[in-house]
Short mmCIF file of C-alpha atoms in Angstrom, two decimals:
data_model
loop_
_atom_site.label_atom_id
_atom_site.label_comp_id
_atom_site.label_asym_id
_atom_site.label_seq_id
_atom_site.Cartn_x
_atom_site.Cartn_y
_atom_site.Cartn_z
CA MET A 1 14.61 24.23 -13.29
CA ALA A 2 11.35 25.83 -14.35
CA LEU A 3 9.70 22.80 -15.91
CA ARG A 4 8.51 20.17 -13.44
CA GLY A 5 6.26 17.18 -13.76
CA ARG A 6 3.92 15.85 -11.11
CA TYR A 7 3.91 12.67 -9.09
CA VAL A 8 0.81 10.45 -9.22
CA PRO A 9 0.46 7.10 -7.41
CA LEU A 10 -0.04 4.36 -9.98
CA PRO A 11 -3.37 2.52 -9.56
CA PRO A 12 -2.87 -1.09 -8.36
CA ASP A 13 -4.44 -2.62 -11.47
CA GLN A 14 -2.10 -0.70 -13.77
CA ALA A 15 0.88 -1.57 -11.58
CA MET A 16 -0.04 -5.26 -11.80
CA VAL A 17 -0.09 -5.11 -15.60
CA LEU A 18 3.34 -3.46 -15.76
CA ARG A 19 4.84 -5.92 -13.27
CA ALA A 20 3.70 -8.81 -15.45
CA ALA A 21 5.02 -7.28 -18.69
CA ALA A 22 8.25 -8.54 -20.23
CA PHE A 23 11.19 -6.20 -20.69
CA SER A 24 11.55 -5.01 -24.26
CA SER A 25 15.32 -5.64 -24.37
CA PRO A 26 16.80 -9.13 -24.82
CA ALA A 27 18.55 -9.00 -21.42
CA SER A 28 18.23 -7.19 -18.10
CA GLY A 29 21.06 -5.75 -16.06
CA VAL A 30 22.88 -4.47 -19.16
CA THR A 31 23.79 -1.22 -17.38
CA ARG A 32 25.74 -3.01 -14.66
CA ASP A 33 29.52 -2.63 -14.65
CA ALA A 34 31.15 -4.92 -17.23
CA ALA A 35 27.79 -6.28 -18.44
CA PRO A 36 27.82 -7.22 -22.15
CA ARG A 37 25.85 -4.90 -24.42
CA PRO A 38 23.22 -6.49 -26.69
CA MET A 39 24.02 -6.34 -30.39
CA PHE A 40 23.02 -3.05 -32.08
CA PHE A 41 22.10 -1.41 -28.76
CA LEU A 42 23.75 1.98 -28.31
CA PRO A 43 25.20 3.43 -25.09
CA LEU A 44 24.71 6.98 -23.87
CA THR A 45 26.44 8.39 -20.80
CA ALA A 46 26.13 11.74 -19.05
CA SER A 47 28.17 12.51 -15.94
CA ARG A 48 28.84 15.55 -13.79
CA VAL A 49 30.30 16.49 -10.42
CA VAL A 50 27.38 17.89 -8.43
CA GLY A 51 28.96 18.62 -5.08
CA ALA A 52 31.31 17.38 -2.38
CA GLY A 53 30.98 15.64 0.93
CA GLU A 54 28.42 13.54 2.76
CA ALA A 55 25.62 16.12 2.81
CA ASP A 56 25.65 16.64 -0.96
CA PHE A 57 25.88 12.87 -1.50
CA HIS A 58 22.89 12.28 0.75
CA ARG A 59 20.76 14.94 -0.93
CA ALA A 60 21.63 13.69 -4.41
CA ALA A 61 20.95 10.07 -3.45
CA VAL A 62 17.55 10.89 -1.94
CA ALA A 63 16.68 12.85 -5.09
CA VAL A 64 17.58 9.95 -7.38
CA LEU A 65 15.58 7.47 -5.31
CA THR A 66 12.45 9.68 -5.17
CA TRP A 67 12.12 10.18 -8.94
CA GLN A 68 13.39 13.77 -8.77
CA ALA A 69 15.48 13.40 -11.94
CA GLN A 70 12.35 12.58 -13.91
CA LEU A 71 10.06 15.06 -12.18
CA ARG A 72 12.46 17.99 -12.45
CA ALA A 73 13.11 17.12 -16.09
CA GLY A 74 9.44 17.75 -16.86
CA LEU A 75 8.04 14.21 -16.84
CA SER A 76 4.90 13.24 -14.97
CA VAL A 77 5.69 10.20 -12.85
CA HIS A 78 2.97 7.61 -12.22
CA ALA A 79 4.72 5.10 -9.95
CA SER A 80 3.84 2.15 -7.75
CA ALA A 81 6.20 3.47 -5.04
CA SER A 82 7.27 7.00 -4.14
CA PHE A 83 10.68 5.68 -3.03
CA VAL A 84 12.42 3.50 -5.62
CA ALA A 85 12.63 -0.23 -4.90
CA GLU A 86 13.52 -3.24 -7.00
CA GLY A 87 10.46 -4.35 -8.97
CA ALA A 88 8.72 -0.98 -8.69
CA VAL A 89 6.98 0.11 -11.87
CA VAL A 90 6.60 3.58 -13.29
CA ASP A 91 4.75 5.11 -16.21
CA GLN A 92 6.48 8.36 -17.18
CA ARG A 93 4.41 10.68 -19.30
CA LEU A 94 5.12 13.67 -21.47
CA GLY A 95 2.05 15.07 -23.20
CA PRO A 96 0.37 12.20 -25.07
CA PHE A 97 3.41 9.93 -24.81
CA SER A 98 3.89 7.18 -22.24
CA PHE A 99 7.18 5.58 -21.19
CA PRO A 100 6.55 2.56 -18.92
CA CYS A 101 9.48 0.99 -17.06
CA ARG A 102 10.21 -1.47 -14.25
CA VAL A 103 13.10 -1.16 -11.81
CA VAL A 104 15.63 -3.90 -12.60
CA TYR A 105 17.99 -3.37 -9.68
CA VAL A 106 18.83 -0.90 -6.93
CA VAL A 107 22.36 0.22 -6.08
CA ASP A 108 22.77 0.41 -2.29
CA GLU A 109 26.43 0.80 -1.36
CA PRO A 110 27.95 3.07 1.31
CA ARG A 111 29.25 5.53 -1.30
CA ARG A 112 27.09 4.70 -4.30
CA LYS A 113 23.30 4.84 -4.59
CA GLY A 114 20.87 4.59 -7.46
CA PHE A 115 18.81 2.29 -9.62
CA ALA A 116 18.27 1.10 -13.16
CA TYR A 117 14.97 0.54 -14.90
CA GLY A 118 14.13 -1.30 -18.08
CA ALA A 119 11.72 -0.26 -20.79
CA LEU A 120 8.43 -2.13 -21.11
CA PRO A 121 6.14 -2.54 -24.14
CA GLY A 122 4.72 0.83 -25.16
CA HIS A 123 7.98 2.68 -24.52
CA ALA A 124 9.63 4.45 -27.45
CA GLU A 125 12.90 2.71 -26.60
CA ARG A 126 14.06 -0.81 -25.88
CA GLY A 127 16.74 -1.05 -23.24
CA GLU A 128 17.76 0.06 -19.79
CA GLU A 129 18.83 3.24 -18.01
CA LEU A 130 20.92 3.71 -14.87
CA PHE A 131 20.68 6.66 -12.47
CA ALA A 132 23.53 6.62 -9.94
CA VAL A 133 25.27 8.93 -7.49
CA SER A 134 28.76 8.22 -6.14
CA TRP A 135 30.95 9.81 -3.47
CA ASP A 136 34.69 9.53 -4.13
CA PRO A 137 36.63 8.76 -0.91
CA GLN A 138 39.83 10.36 -2.25
CA THR A 139 38.58 13.58 -3.85
CA ASP A 140 35.38 13.92 -1.76
CA GLU A 141 33.55 14.72 -5.03
CA VAL A 142 29.94 13.68 -5.52
CA ARG A 143 29.16 12.66 -9.08
CA VAL A 144 25.92 11.79 -10.84
CA LEU A 145 25.92 9.27 -13.67
CA ILE A 146 23.18 8.65 -16.21
CA HIS A 147 23.95 5.65 -18.42
CA SER A 148 21.61 4.02 -20.91
CA VAL A 149 21.86 1.14 -23.36
CA SER A 150 19.03 1.29 -25.86
CA LEU A 151 17.56 0.95 -29.31
CA PRO A 152 14.32 2.45 -30.65
CA ALA A 153 11.20 0.29 -30.40
CA PRO A 154 10.18 -1.07 -33.83
CA LEU A 155 7.42 1.50 -34.42
CA TRP A 156 9.86 4.31 -33.63
CA LEU A 157 12.75 3.18 -35.84
CA PRO A 158 11.94 5.71 -38.62
CA LEU A 159 12.40 8.48 -36.04
CA PHE A 160 15.71 7.15 -34.73
CA PRO A 161 17.74 10.38 -35.33
CA LEU A 162 15.11 12.45 -33.53
CA LEU A 163 14.89 9.99 -30.64
CA ARG A 164 18.65 10.13 -30.21
CA ILE A 165 18.50 13.91 -29.91
CA VAL A 166 15.69 13.64 -27.35
CA GLN A 167 17.74 11.12 -25.37
CA HIS A 168 20.67 13.53 -25.17
CA VAL A 169 18.38 16.38 -24.13
CA PHE A 170 16.82 14.37 -21.31
CA ALA A 171 20.17 12.97 -20.16
CA ARG A 172 21.29 16.56 -19.64
CA ARG A 173 18.02 17.41 -17.89
CA PHE A 174 18.35 14.42 -15.56
CA VAL A 175 21.90 15.41 -14.60
CA ALA A 176 20.91 19.05 -14.06
CA ALA A 177 17.96 17.94 -11.92
CA ILE A 178 20.15 15.92 -9.57
CA ALA A 179 22.75 18.70 -9.48
CA GLN A 180 20.04 21.10 -8.34
CA ALA A 181 18.75 18.66 -5.74
CA ALA A 182 22.27 18.07 -4.40
CA GLN A 183 22.50 21.77 -3.60
CA GLU A 184 18.92 22.47 -2.49
CA GLY A 185 17.64 19.15 -1.22
CA ILE A 186 14.02 18.21 -1.87
CA PRO A 187 10.93 19.59 -0.12
CA ARG A 188 9.74 17.68 2.94
CA PHE A 189 6.37 17.18 1.24
CA ALA A 190 7.90 15.71 -1.94
CA PRO A 191 6.94 12.09 -2.74
CA GLY A 192 9.20 9.70 -0.87
CA ALA A 193 11.10 12.43 0.95
CA GLN A 194 12.79 11.11 4.09
CA VAL A 195 14.65 14.23 5.23
CA SER A 196 14.81 17.97 4.72
CA CYS A 197 18.31 19.23 3.89
CA GLU A 198 19.73 22.72 4.19
CA LYS A 199 20.72 24.53 1.01
CA THR A 200 24.41 24.76 0.16
CA VAL A 201 25.94 26.64 -2.73
CA LYS A 202 28.92 25.46 -4.73
CA PRO A 203 30.23 26.37 -8.20
CA ALA A 204 28.70 24.54 -11.17
CA LYS A 205 30.75 21.75 -12.67
CA ARG A 206 31.12 20.86 -16.32
CA LEU A 207 28.84 18.20 -17.76
CA ARG A 208 30.36 15.26 -19.58
CA ILE A 209 28.22 13.44 -22.14
CA SER A 210 29.08 10.85 -24.74
#
């Protein structure tokens, strides 16, 4: 992907403000399996097979947990931690726009890794978004899942149709970013990088989005 953002450590004073801020949605954890969806909040899901086997799963998981989906999608990431952890805060920026979030929970299972963050005041959306990678024990397929439950923030309601289009665009970018990372790995010098993985090449898989 040609367009990449940059990683910037979030200053401690800004991180403290974001940690103290309340989530903009009425509940947290709404992207968990079987969690009830708040009234009027809309779901969006993008999913794609990005590889097969342990090596692809490991590369994709490391990419998700080091903000590579956001960075490779063109967002600048100002985060309190280079490796995602519960409670970490991040201010994603695109031009003059700021999208602050706090990590609600981290998924740390043998064959499933990822995290979800919730929007904070100042974000264009209210809600939560999940970034997860799974490794199917039967098919050996590695799949990335982007799932959000959201509603525009009050000031952005007049632009709801446009925001929905932007959401779909970035969901596709996030999936493509992790697909690329699953094949290439991430550079050793990348923020939060724990390993350097060899490049593997596999055929592209079809994206599913709803």
